[in-house]
DNA sequence: GCTGGCACTCTGCTGCGGTGAGTGCCAGAC
DNA sequence: GTCTGGCACTCACCGCAGCAGAGTGCCAGC
């Protein structure tokens, strides 16, 4: 077990390295932090910390930098989330309140998060799986062509074309629309399949094919849209990565363009509470030199989607975590109100 | 006026520099291109070209690189768009045909363009201004709260909440829905305002306020959504910028995040035909070391939006222009079919 | 008007010693 | 035992000089 002071030394190393982006030596440490011991003692502690794999030397006779494992310990044990100040909180709220629709909410959230953390922000659109259907609309585009529109309580709208096997009359359409809505409006997304299961039977034989097609499309929309969309922003902050950024930036940009990768990334995070993935803890190789801080957010008590930031492992964890948590909280509020 | 051979020398310089990314000297030029003259002669020509501002030397005793003005001349006079090969065209078509909805079309277009040109791709969503209204839908969310959904012929869906000054009955709602659609369905976006102008008068006094509110929201949607959305992709290609990329990439990334900047960029381009903006020809400072190749695309004969790529001024203009043109053409086809 | 030749100018590379931050280790003090 | 001061050592970084090579401008001759 590491002594209290050695942990203190690790904390100091992390803080200094995050600030200066340069390997930190024993002398500099004792000067900037009042550890109450001499550089020589700190050197001994450092040797021990290195032995345990928490810090490393880029080369002999250079200072130490934290390893992924060191950051992990720092995040888990040596620090706590730094709360936002009151003015910051007010600014967040004000900024988000101006949003006019869902796209705007997500867009503002991304920009806000990128600006607060000075890192790349990723915001998942509120999920359909857990939200409820507010309304289903059916429109006739042509005799045998319909448009299906699904509106959710988070304000999201999805539409699909439906090609009918046979022409479908206006009255049957109105009928189907009414029945569909009476069954699914206000219901959980995941409950919809069984709620509409027997609908075709109540229609005339000629129309059953069309009804079945519409339902199939509806269910398909649910499934397809469960795979979420997301928005990213603040990629210009990647240039703040450090001196080795030319090497690192490319795989990161590539990963950020792959929605699938990002969704998996957020998906792997815990459903409740904040998740911090440091360096090689990220499954995706391109993100091995980044850390991802993510958290769920939702309109009610429940999380419906996730948001987070991607930055260098050398990041200000307490501050970043504070910003991420605060933003998630306020987005949840905004969504609940709208 | 520059002699034919001097233009030929300029063309050779541009081609070589684009290929090698290194200043090109007189000897290398004569070796790689059969100009039929000696290096000494080429040197004289180069001196003349430099005098006119078409090429420049990074420093004395280095080769020459084209200036923005040189690229301009190259694009205008010395080359032509390189058409896609048949297999390429087929691949483009196949890839785009798999799209299921508008978002998917735009998404695929961006990815395709980024991949073909190995540069950053920008695709504007089809504009509402020129497209027509396919359907307007009104839904009752609460006694005094409606949802307005506008569907366009390009498959785009916009929705807005409407808070009514007074409760609005279902029958009045159905009435308004029917009348609205009979007037605006299939009509040009820009014609809508005058088509609905007198609608409130035909309703009962109690409902006129609500009708007016709905119409106001509808018109607002038109105006607001004339400011387009767009999608970008292939930002990882920015790392192909060259050795000075660490300096250049930041302002470019920043510019790319500003939708306003990009929209202005595309907006400035000619409505018909391809537009190439080279280096300082771009109004936005952050893009001074990039070139933008853009072109309009549309579902009919008419352009409804624009797409293009952003890359280093040192780009393969003929190939890029060919890819941009081909993609625009096929997207137009896909949109017309759907 | 083109060419070959020639002197000149730079950049980029390499090798070299000096500097300084940082380390590990050890003997001694508390 | 634990901490401390001292000391020798290592190694990245910096500035400098020298060299090679690519490229140029100019000029005389064809």
XYZ file of C-alpha atoms (C1' of nucleotides) in Angstrom:
736
model
C 0.000 0.000 0.000
C 1.192 3.445 -0.830
C 1.639 5.872 1.991
C -0.424 8.997 2.240
C 2.465 11.166 1.185
C 3.171 9.142 -1.885
C -0.398 9.588 -3.016
C 0.018 13.259 -2.361
C 3.080 13.240 -4.585
C 1.139 11.507 -7.348
C -1.607 14.063 -7.078
C 0.924 16.856 -7.303
C 2.549 15.269 -10.339
C -0.771 14.943 -12.136
C -1.751 18.510 -11.374
C 1.577 19.935 -12.477
C 1.801 17.857 -15.592
C -1.696 18.790 -16.638
C -0.785 22.408 -16.176
C 2.628 22.506 -17.798
C 2.523 19.603 -20.212
C 6.106 18.851 -19.268
C 7.621 16.030 -17.289
C 7.814 17.138 -13.684
C 10.909 16.687 -11.562
C 11.409 16.315 -7.844
C 12.780 19.791 -7.279
C 10.011 21.578 -9.112
C 7.487 19.552 -7.155
C 8.779 20.537 -3.736
C 8.909 24.150 -4.850
C 5.345 24.347 -6.085
C 3.709 22.183 -3.451
C 4.453 22.399 0.239
C 4.963 18.708 0.765
C 7.174 19.335 3.777
C 9.927 17.059 2.586
C 13.052 17.467 0.516
C 13.487 16.660 -3.180
C 15.514 13.606 -2.247
C 12.606 12.140 -0.366
C 10.280 12.904 -3.208
C 12.671 11.108 -5.498
C 12.366 8.012 -3.386
C 8.596 8.275 -3.514
C 8.714 8.747 -7.236
C 10.820 5.640 -7.630
C 8.200 3.737 -5.674
C 5.350 5.185 -7.739
C 7.181 4.274 -10.906
C 7.752 0.773 -9.570
C 3.997 0.438 -9.152
C 3.360 1.765 -12.651
C 1.621 5.019 -11.780
C 4.199 7.250 -13.381
C 6.860 6.873 -16.022
C 9.918 8.612 -17.395
C 9.996 9.522 -21.065
C 13.746 8.904 -20.874
C 16.352 8.580 -18.179
C 17.142 11.819 -16.474
C 13.871 13.449 -17.308
C 10.980 14.186 -15.007
C 8.018 11.872 -14.574
C 4.653 11.875 -16.272
C 1.556 10.032 -15.092
C 0.597 6.780 -16.791
C -2.984 5.810 -17.591
C -2.937 3.871 -14.344
C -1.764 6.987 -12.522
C -4.581 9.073 -13.927
C -6.986 6.316 -12.986
C -5.896 6.419 -9.361
C -6.021 10.200 -9.440
C -9.577 10.216 -10.721
C -10.769 7.461 -8.410
C -9.142 8.421 -5.164
C -7.244 11.641 -5.249
C -9.691 14.224 -6.422
C -13.331 15.101 -6.577
C -15.533 16.673 -9.183
C -15.112 20.402 -9.211
C -18.530 22.021 -9.081
C -19.350 24.905 -11.343
C -19.514 28.338 -9.832
C -22.853 30.086 -9.545
C -22.182 32.468 -12.454
C -21.125 29.557 -14.605
C -24.288 27.706 -13.775
C -26.367 30.716 -14.634
C -24.568 31.132 -17.919
C -25.189 27.505 -18.808
C -28.849 27.805 -18.040
C -29.272 31.030 -19.952
C -27.507 29.673 -22.968
C -29.551 26.509 -23.110
C -32.861 28.187 -22.486
C -32.723 30.051 -25.755
C -33.110 26.843 -27.753
C -36.109 26.652 -30.061
C -36.254 22.965 -30.917
C -34.523 19.676 -30.283
C -31.819 20.207 -32.867
C -31.125 23.548 -31.324
C -30.942 22.076 -27.832
C -28.443 19.477 -28.918
C -26.498 21.989 -30.986
C -26.237 24.433 -28.125
C -25.271 21.692 -25.732
C -22.415 20.622 -27.952
C -21.117 24.126 -28.350
C -21.448 24.846 -24.672
C -19.666 21.700 -23.619
C -16.864 22.251 -26.105
C -16.382 25.775 -24.900
C -16.506 24.998 -21.187
C -14.096 22.103 -21.343
C -12.069 23.331 -24.322
C -12.291 19.845 -25.685
C -14.270 17.875 -28.227
C -17.894 17.505 -27.182
C -20.181 14.633 -28.112
C -23.912 14.720 -27.486
C -26.251 11.867 -28.246
C -29.780 12.721 -29.324
C -32.373 11.694 -26.781
C -33.152 8.048 -27.273
C -36.417 6.784 -28.643
C -36.233 3.529 -26.720
C -37.115 5.018 -23.428
C -39.149 7.952 -24.544
C -42.792 7.750 -25.412
C -44.707 8.243 -28.610
C -46.553 11.508 -28.634
C -48.267 11.122 -31.945
C -48.286 9.042 -35.088
C -49.378 10.713 -38.273
C -50.305 9.106 -41.572
C -50.526 11.100 -44.772
C -51.530 10.061 -48.204
C -49.011 11.100 -50.815
C -50.451 9.101 -53.690
C -53.134 6.407 -53.968
C -50.718 3.681 -52.937
C -48.079 5.692 -51.173
C -48.228 6.940 -47.603
C -46.007 8.925 -45.361
C -45.603 7.858 -41.772
C -44.510 10.436 -39.216
C -43.632 9.554 -35.634
C -43.355 12.301 -33.050
C -41.824 11.619 -29.643
C -42.136 13.375 -26.334
C -38.601 14.640 -26.686
C -39.692 16.545 -29.754
C -38.035 14.269 -32.229
C -39.714 13.649 -35.565
C -39.044 10.684 -37.812
C -40.696 10.100 -41.119
C -40.800 7.224 -43.584
C -42.406 6.523 -46.901
C -44.634 3.490 -47.158
C -45.467 1.836 -50.451
C -48.781 0.036 -50.101
C -49.529 -3.294 -51.738
C -52.968 -1.938 -52.659
C -54.667 1.480 -52.837
C -55.849 2.640 -49.468
C -58.920 4.836 -49.055
C -59.061 8.088 -47.117
C -61.575 6.719 -44.638
C -59.509 3.627 -43.940
C -56.547 5.918 -43.515
C -58.361 8.081 -40.983
C -59.488 4.953 -39.237
C -55.996 3.535 -39.045
C -54.601 6.856 -37.890
C -57.147 7.099 -35.097
C -56.699 3.547 -33.909
C -52.954 3.723 -34.058
C -52.909 6.835 -31.956
C -55.366 5.624 -29.403
C -53.160 2.617 -28.861
C -49.645 4.004 -28.898
C -49.907 7.688 -27.996
C -48.254 8.288 -24.673
C -46.892 4.750 -24.548
C -43.365 3.619 -24.107
C -41.518 3.008 -27.252
C -40.648 -0.515 -26.283
C -44.281 -1.377 -25.633
C -45.463 -0.475 -29.110
C -44.898 -3.819 -30.877
C -47.341 -5.784 -28.740
C -49.854 -2.935 -28.642
C -50.367 -2.946 -32.388
C -49.947 -6.636 -32.986
C -53.602 -7.414 -33.653
C -54.482 -4.251 -35.563
C -54.630 -5.726 -39.070
C -57.364 -8.162 -38.077
C -59.864 -5.411 -37.456
C -59.583 -4.141 -41.026
C -61.170 -5.425 -44.176
C -59.293 -8.072 -46.077
C -58.299 -5.664 -48.873
C -56.660 -3.283 -46.471
C -54.903 -5.726 -44.234
C -51.827 -5.875 -46.409
C -51.406 -2.131 -46.243
C -52.011 -1.981 -42.525
C -49.421 -4.666 -41.987
C -46.961 -2.773 -44.156
C -47.524 0.425 -42.219
C -47.019 -1.364 -38.935
C -43.895 -3.029 -40.202
C -42.512 0.340 -41.188
C -43.445 1.773 -37.827
C -41.667 -0.972 -35.951
C -38.706 -0.684 -38.252
C -38.503 2.991 -37.458
C -38.368 2.151 -33.784
C -35.566 -0.323 -34.195
C -33.601 1.699 -36.664
C -33.841 4.826 -34.651
C -32.819 3.112 -31.498
C -29.420 3.337 -33.054
C -28.914 6.894 -32.092
C -27.718 9.922 -33.860
C -25.284 12.292 -32.290
C -23.623 15.613 -32.752
C -20.033 16.553 -32.154
C -18.305 19.879 -31.883
C -15.167 21.618 -30.757
C -12.878 19.565 -32.956
C -10.648 22.614 -33.257
C -9.741 21.940 -29.635
C -7.854 18.897 -30.820
C -5.032 21.246 -31.671
C -4.613 21.818 -27.944
C -3.512 18.247 -27.640
C 0.136 18.969 -27.030
C 3.325 18.828 -29.068
C 2.690 15.351 -30.388
C -0.685 16.342 -31.745
C 0.137 15.845 -35.418
C 0.523 12.146 -34.733
C -2.485 11.742 -32.542
C -5.031 13.913 -34.235
C -5.609 11.835 -37.314
C -6.896 8.636 -35.690
C -8.965 10.740 -33.337
C -10.601 12.647 -36.166
C -11.244 9.391 -37.926
C -12.821 7.875 -34.850
C -14.963 10.959 -34.344
C -16.349 10.622 -37.833
C -17.468 7.084 -37.234
C -20.778 7.490 -35.517
C -20.735 3.806 -34.761
C -17.531 4.105 -32.808
C -18.809 7.026 -30.803
C -22.114 5.381 -30.057
C -20.301 2.315 -28.854
C -18.057 4.525 -26.795
C -20.964 6.216 -25.071
C -22.867 2.978 -24.903
C -20.105 1.304 -22.941
C -20.334 3.931 -20.267
C -22.296 3.263 -17.136
C -25.973 4.119 -17.312
C -25.924 6.157 -14.165
C -23.205 8.300 -12.755
C -20.222 9.634 -14.583
C -17.853 7.416 -16.519
C -14.236 8.258 -17.184
C -12.299 6.150 -19.636
C -8.623 6.837 -19.659
C -6.253 6.139 -22.527
C -6.036 2.445 -23.254
C -9.213 1.802 -21.347
C -10.950 2.913 -24.516
C -11.600 -0.063 -26.734
C -11.084 1.872 -29.940
C -7.437 2.036 -30.856
C -7.529 5.512 -32.312
C -8.626 6.833 -28.955
C -5.844 5.201 -26.957
C -4.269 8.507 -26.155
C -7.498 10.211 -25.241
C -9.758 10.177 -22.251
C -13.517 10.161 -22.502
C -15.715 11.646 -19.809
C -19.370 10.794 -20.265
C -22.602 10.878 -18.351
C -26.238 10.078 -18.984
C -28.840 12.788 -19.121
C -32.587 12.687 -19.329
C -35.766 14.637 -19.158
C -37.101 12.813 -16.146
C -35.190 11.065 -13.446
C -34.126 8.541 -16.022
C -31.299 8.860 -18.470
C -32.428 8.817 -22.085
C -29.094 9.496 -23.729
C -25.506 10.341 -23.028
C -23.132 13.158 -23.577
C -19.479 13.672 -22.937
C -16.168 15.023 -24.042
C -13.073 13.557 -25.642
C -9.715 15.033 -24.783
C -6.094 14.221 -24.122
C -5.424 11.920 -21.181
C -3.550 14.913 -19.889
C -6.734 16.791 -19.064
C -8.144 18.673 -16.121
C -10.311 15.867 -14.803
C -12.036 17.611 -11.914
C -12.961 20.616 -14.021
C -14.026 18.566 -17.018
C -16.144 16.271 -14.911
C -17.779 19.241 -13.239
C -18.653 20.824 -16.559
C -19.973 17.595 -18.038
C -22.134 16.909 -15.033
C -23.519 20.422 -14.898
C -24.352 20.535 -18.580
C -26.071 17.153 -18.418
C -28.162 18.347 -15.527
C -29.352 21.481 -17.251
C -30.047 19.793 -20.568
C -32.224 17.371 -18.662
C -34.135 20.266 -17.185
C -34.614 21.947 -20.527
C -35.888 18.737 -22.086
C -38.312 18.171 -19.241
C -39.751 21.648 -19.688
C -40.254 21.602 -23.424
C 1.150 38.086 -72.859
C 2.784 34.869 -71.872
C 3.970 32.595 -74.588
C 2.503 29.178 -75.077
C 5.565 27.494 -73.647
C 5.545 29.572 -70.529
C 2.003 28.534 -69.848
C 3.139 24.994 -70.417
C 5.866 25.508 -67.833
C 3.350 26.850 -65.352
C 1.114 23.864 -65.923
C 4.056 21.533 -65.367
C 4.998 23.347 -62.164
C 1.490 23.083 -60.787
C 1.241 19.413 -61.639
C 4.610 18.574 -60.144
C 4.096 20.620 -57.029
C 0.703 19.083 -56.409
C 2.285 15.684 -56.723
C 5.441 16.155 -54.705
C 4.544 18.946 -52.341
C 8.014 20.324 -52.856
C 9.252 23.397 -54.673
C 10.061 22.380 -58.199
C 13.267 23.370 -59.946
C 14.135 23.839 -63.565
C 16.127 20.654 -63.915
C 13.485 18.400 -62.422
C 10.921 19.999 -64.697
C 12.756 19.272 -67.921
C 13.378 15.744 -66.774
C 9.773 14.927 -65.979
C 8.116 16.796 -68.812
C 9.314 16.766 -72.375
C 9.255 20.485 -72.885
C 11.844 20.283 -75.612
C 14.034 22.966 -74.106
C 16.917 23.070 -71.654
C 16.769 23.905 -67.963
C 18.346 27.249 -68.658
C 15.498 28.239 -70.902
C 13.008 27.071 -68.355
C 14.765 29.225 -65.811
C 14.193 32.242 -67.980
C 10.545 31.345 -68.305
C 10.282 30.868 -64.592
C 11.777 34.274 -63.983
C 9.106 35.723 -66.243
C 6.330 33.802 -64.511
C 7.589 34.975 -61.170
C 7.714 38.527 -62.443
C 4.029 38.227 -63.318
C 3.198 36.764 -59.912
C 2.162 33.282 -60.975
C 4.874 31.493 -59.043
C 7.107 32.294 -56.109
C 10.225 31.089 -54.369
C 10.009 30.178 -50.696
C 13.583 31.429 -50.468
C 16.411 32.200 -52.835
C 17.950 29.123 -54.340
C 14.910 26.979 -53.910
C 12.497 25.800 -56.558
C 9.252 27.574 -57.356
C 5.758 26.992 -56.076
C 2.561 28.289 -57.639
C 0.873 31.306 -56.095
C -2.893 31.645 -55.741
C -2.785 33.588 -58.971
C -0.892 30.745 -60.597
C -3.467 28.202 -59.528
C -6.175 30.507 -60.776
C -4.668 30.639 -64.232
C -4.146 26.883 -64.138
C -7.775 26.249 -63.308
C -9.140 28.794 -65.761
C -6.978 28.157 -68.781
C -4.579 25.307 -68.443
C -6.670 22.327 -67.560
C -10.080 20.831 -67.827
C -12.286 18.871 -65.492
C -11.235 15.267 -65.389
C -14.289 13.085 -65.927
C -14.867 10.081 -63.722
C -14.247 6.689 -65.226
C -17.177 4.400 -65.891
C -16.466 2.133 -62.916
C -16.200 5.165 -60.661
C -19.505 6.471 -61.876
C -21.139 3.145 -61.264
C -19.701 2.985 -57.770
C -21.035 6.443 -56.994
C -24.473 5.539 -58.198
C -24.552 2.262 -56.311
C -23.432 3.860 -53.120
C -25.991 6.644 -53.249
C -28.860 4.429 -54.268
C -28.814 2.584 -50.972
C -29.972 5.648 -49.066
C -33.232 5.329 -47.144
C -34.093 8.931 -46.331
C -32.869 12.461 -46.789
C -30.447 12.358 -43.892
C -29.001 9.213 -45.320
C -28.659 10.716 -48.777
C -26.791 13.698 -47.422
C -24.704 11.522 -45.117
C -23.693 9.193 -47.901
C -22.931 12.077 -50.189
C -20.599 13.600 -47.650
C -18.765 10.355 -47.059
C -18.525 9.632 -50.753
C -17.201 13.042 -51.609
C -14.671 12.946 -48.799
C -13.450 9.572 -49.916
C -13.252 10.361 -53.609
C -11.406 13.629 -53.192
C -9.581 12.730 -49.993
C -10.562 16.103 -48.695
C -13.125 17.683 -46.436
C -16.605 17.449 -47.902
C -19.448 19.882 -47.283
C -23.007 19.174 -48.354
C -25.870 21.568 -47.893
C -29.307 20.133 -47.239
C -31.725 20.745 -50.081
C -33.160 24.202 -49.723
C -36.727 24.933 -48.834
C -36.836 28.190 -50.751
C -37.045 26.611 -54.124
C -38.659 23.372 -53.261
C -42.356 22.911 -52.883
C -44.580 22.059 -49.958
C -45.786 18.523 -50.122
C -47.959 18.556 -47.073
C -48.756 20.569 -43.987
C -49.936 18.708 -40.937
C -51.569 20.109 -37.805
C -51.826 18.062 -34.639
C -53.461 18.895 -31.377
C -51.142 18.331 -28.446
C -53.302 20.019 -25.832
C -56.443 22.172 -25.976
C -54.461 25.303 -26.723
C -51.288 23.813 -28.087
C -50.727 22.569 -31.616
C -47.901 21.029 -33.505
C -47.241 22.177 -37.031
C -45.369 19.855 -39.380
C -44.207 20.906 -42.814
C -43.110 18.282 -45.297
C -41.290 19.239 -48.485
C -40.856 17.497 -51.779
C -37.224 16.869 -50.947
C -38.374 14.786 -48.015
C -37.449 17.289 -45.374
C -39.645 17.578 -42.307
C -39.831 20.610 -40.043
C -41.966 20.857 -36.979
C -42.918 23.675 -34.639
C -45.052 24.063 -31.553
C -47.823 26.616 -31.668
C -49.362 28.091 -28.543
C -52.868 29.236 -29.362
C -54.440 32.372 -27.921
C -57.641 30.389 -27.404
C -58.702 26.727 -27.396
C -59.180 25.394 -30.861
C -61.715 22.673 -31.626
C -60.993 19.465 -33.515
C -63.357 20.339 -36.299
C -61.847 23.756 -36.798
C -58.483 22.062 -36.781
C -59.531 19.612 -39.451
C -60.974 22.497 -41.421
C -57.803 24.536 -41.197
C -55.690 21.536 -42.077
C -57.758 20.832 -45.166
C -57.826 24.419 -46.374
C -54.158 24.946 -45.743
C -53.260 21.894 -47.737
C -55.552 22.647 -50.616
C -53.879 26.008 -50.961
C -50.214 25.297 -50.422
C -49.679 21.639 -51.272
C -47.491 21.376 -54.335
C -46.804 25.092 -54.363
C -43.523 26.859 -54.342
C -42.265 27.805 -51.010
C -41.939 31.432 -51.945
C -45.552 31.596 -53.062
C -46.986 30.470 -49.759
C -47.268 33.851 -48.009
C -49.726 35.328 -50.468
C -51.648 32.079 -50.840
C -52.644 31.986 -47.187
C -52.998 35.687 -46.625
C -56.795 35.779 -46.460
C -57.323 32.490 -44.628
C -58.187 33.905 -41.184
C -61.185 35.793 -42.586
C -63.023 32.626 -43.475
C -62.970 31.418 -39.875
C -65.184 32.362 -36.983
C -64.103 35.281 -34.915
C -63.052 33.099 -31.965
C -60.675 31.069 -34.065
C -59.114 33.812 -36.111
C -56.426 34.516 -33.566
C -55.316 30.919 -33.579
C -55.377 30.664 -37.340
C -53.284 33.789 -37.604
C -50.819 32.376 -35.097
C -50.527 29.143 -37.018
C -49.942 30.987 -40.244
C -47.359 33.206 -38.641
C -45.519 30.136 -37.388
C -45.716 28.572 -40.815
C -44.235 31.602 -42.504
C -41.602 31.853 -39.833
C -40.625 28.281 -40.508
C -40.147 29.141 -44.151
C -37.902 32.063 -43.432
C -35.961 30.422 -40.668
C -35.348 27.304 -42.613
C -34.181 29.171 -45.637
C -31.016 29.429 -43.620
C -29.797 26.022 -44.464
C -28.307 23.208 -42.534
C -25.345 21.283 -43.768
C -23.222 18.281 -43.076
C -19.473 17.968 -43.237
C -17.167 14.989 -43.267
C -13.673 13.822 -43.978
C -12.038 16.208 -41.540
C -9.378 13.576 -40.960
C -8.169 14.433 -44.445
C -6.975 17.742 -43.077
C -3.923 15.880 -41.874
C -2.971 15.446 -45.513
C -2.470 19.166 -45.718
C 1.294 19.084 -45.880
C 4.142 19.725 -43.492
C 2.757 23.029 -42.297
C -0.526 21.434 -41.345
C -0.234 22.010 -37.601
C -0.396 25.732 -38.241
C -3.155 25.670 -40.793
C -5.486 23.081 -39.388
C -6.778 25.011 -36.423
C -8.382 27.958 -38.216
C -9.771 25.563 -40.784
C -11.390 23.380 -38.163
C -12.789 26.465 -36.529
C -14.206 27.705 -39.783
C -15.728 24.320 -40.513
C -17.552 24.379 -37.203
C -19.178 27.678 -37.987
C -22.150 26.733 -40.081
C -22.647 30.387 -40.860
C -19.218 30.645 -42.396
C -19.722 27.579 -44.527
C -23.145 28.637 -45.661
C -21.755 31.991 -46.673
C -18.941 30.209 -48.426
C -21.287 28.074 -50.459
C -23.679 30.946 -50.888
C -21.033 33.080 -52.526
C -20.479 30.479 -55.176
C -22.152 30.820 -58.532
C -25.615 29.354 -58.796
C -24.838 27.381 -61.895
C -21.625 25.736 -62.929
C -18.712 24.939 -60.744
C -17.020 27.503 -58.570
C -13.421 27.290 -57.465
C -12.182 29.682 -54.829
C -8.468 29.623 -54.351
C -6.618 30.688 -51.212
C -7.121 34.359 -50.525
C -10.118 34.475 -52.797
C -11.997 33.046 -49.842
C -13.407 35.825 -47.760
C -12.956 33.972 -44.500
C -9.471 34.423 -43.146
C -9.143 30.962 -41.680
C -9.576 29.518 -45.136
C -6.909 31.620 -46.803
C -4.692 28.638 -47.366
C -7.454 26.415 -48.657
C -9.317 26.109 -51.902
C -13.019 25.475 -52.097
C -14.604 23.672 -55.017
C -18.372 23.879 -55.005
C -21.281 23.281 -57.287
C -25.048 23.435 -57.113
C -27.146 20.322 -57.253
C -30.859 19.791 -57.516
C -33.621 17.336 -58.024
C -34.884 18.945 -61.208
C -32.990 21.026 -63.667
C -32.682 23.659 -61.016
C -30.144 23.785 -58.214
C -31.694 23.608 -54.763
C -28.524 23.481 -52.733
C -24.782 23.271 -53.007
C -22.032 20.881 -52.146
C -18.300 20.987 -52.354
C -14.967 20.222 -50.835
C -12.391 22.177 -48.897
C -8.738 21.289 -49.335
C -5.266 22.728 -49.554
C -4.653 25.151 -52.407
C -2.151 22.535 -53.445
C -4.851 20.150 -54.628
C -5.542 18.095 -57.707
C -7.993 20.502 -59.292
C -9.026 18.512 -62.343
C -9.692 15.367 -60.336
C -11.425 17.171 -57.507
C -13.636 19.094 -59.885
C -14.526 15.916 -61.701
C -15.518 14.163 -58.502
C -17.530 17.104 -57.220
C -19.407 17.450 -60.469
C -20.142 13.749 -60.755
C -21.382 13.456 -57.182
C -23.613 16.511 -57.576
C -25.109 15.017 -60.695
C -25.944 11.696 -59.091
C -27.312 13.205 -55.906
C -29.621 15.239 -58.066
C -30.823 12.089 -59.750
C -31.408 10.315 -56.461
C -33.375 13.240 -55.094
C -35.510 13.421 -58.207
C -36.381 9.746 -57.929
C -37.336 9.707 -54.268
C 16.084 32.976 -78.911
C 18.111 28.875 -77.000
C 21.992 26.574 -74.641
C 25.954 25.225 -71.788
C 28.868 26.774 -68.348
C 29.991 28.941 -64.149
C 29.909 31.257 -59.814
C 26.931 32.032 -56.057
C 23.398 31.400 -52.503
C 20.837 29.142 -49.512
C 18.726 25.219 -46.867
C 19.273 20.993 -44.563
C 22.157 17.632 -42.374
C 25.678 16.175 -39.336
C 28.878 16.167 -35.717
C 30.545 18.447 -31.504
C 30.948 20.373 -27.018
C 28.593 22.853 -23.351
C 24.681 23.450 -20.298
C 21.285 22.169 -17.132
C 17.566 19.603 -15.283
C 16.905 15.509 -13.314
C 18.118 11.073 -11.474
C 20.024 7.246 -8.324
C 22.663 6.170 -4.635
C 24.952 6.639 -0.315
C 26.409 8.051 4.130
C 24.959 10.530 7.990
C 21.425 12.909 11.082
C 17.205 12.711 13.760
C 13.478 3.601 10.105
C 13.017 7.554 7.698
C 14.530 11.710 5.923
C 18.239 14.661 4.113
C 22.259 16.721 1.748
C 25.783 15.665 -1.305
C 27.687 13.824 -5.393
C 28.492 11.650 -9.727
C 26.162 10.485 -13.840
C 22.953 10.669 -17.826
C 20.865 12.578 -21.509
C 17.932 15.929 -24.109
C 18.531 20.397 -25.888
C 21.024 24.323 -27.910
C 24.115 26.756 -30.718
C 27.775 26.451 -34.029
C 30.621 25.152 -37.804
C 31.330 22.658 -41.917
C 29.679 20.217 -45.835
C 26.792 18.650 -49.624
C 23.347 19.462 -52.890
C 19.780 21.669 -55.331
C 18.705 25.627 -57.498
C 19.443 30.131 -59.305
C 21.073 34.242 -62.281
C 23.969 35.693 -65.650
C 26.776 35.615 -69.681
C 29.002 34.367 -73.818
C 28.409 31.655 -77.843
C 25.742 29.118 -81.298
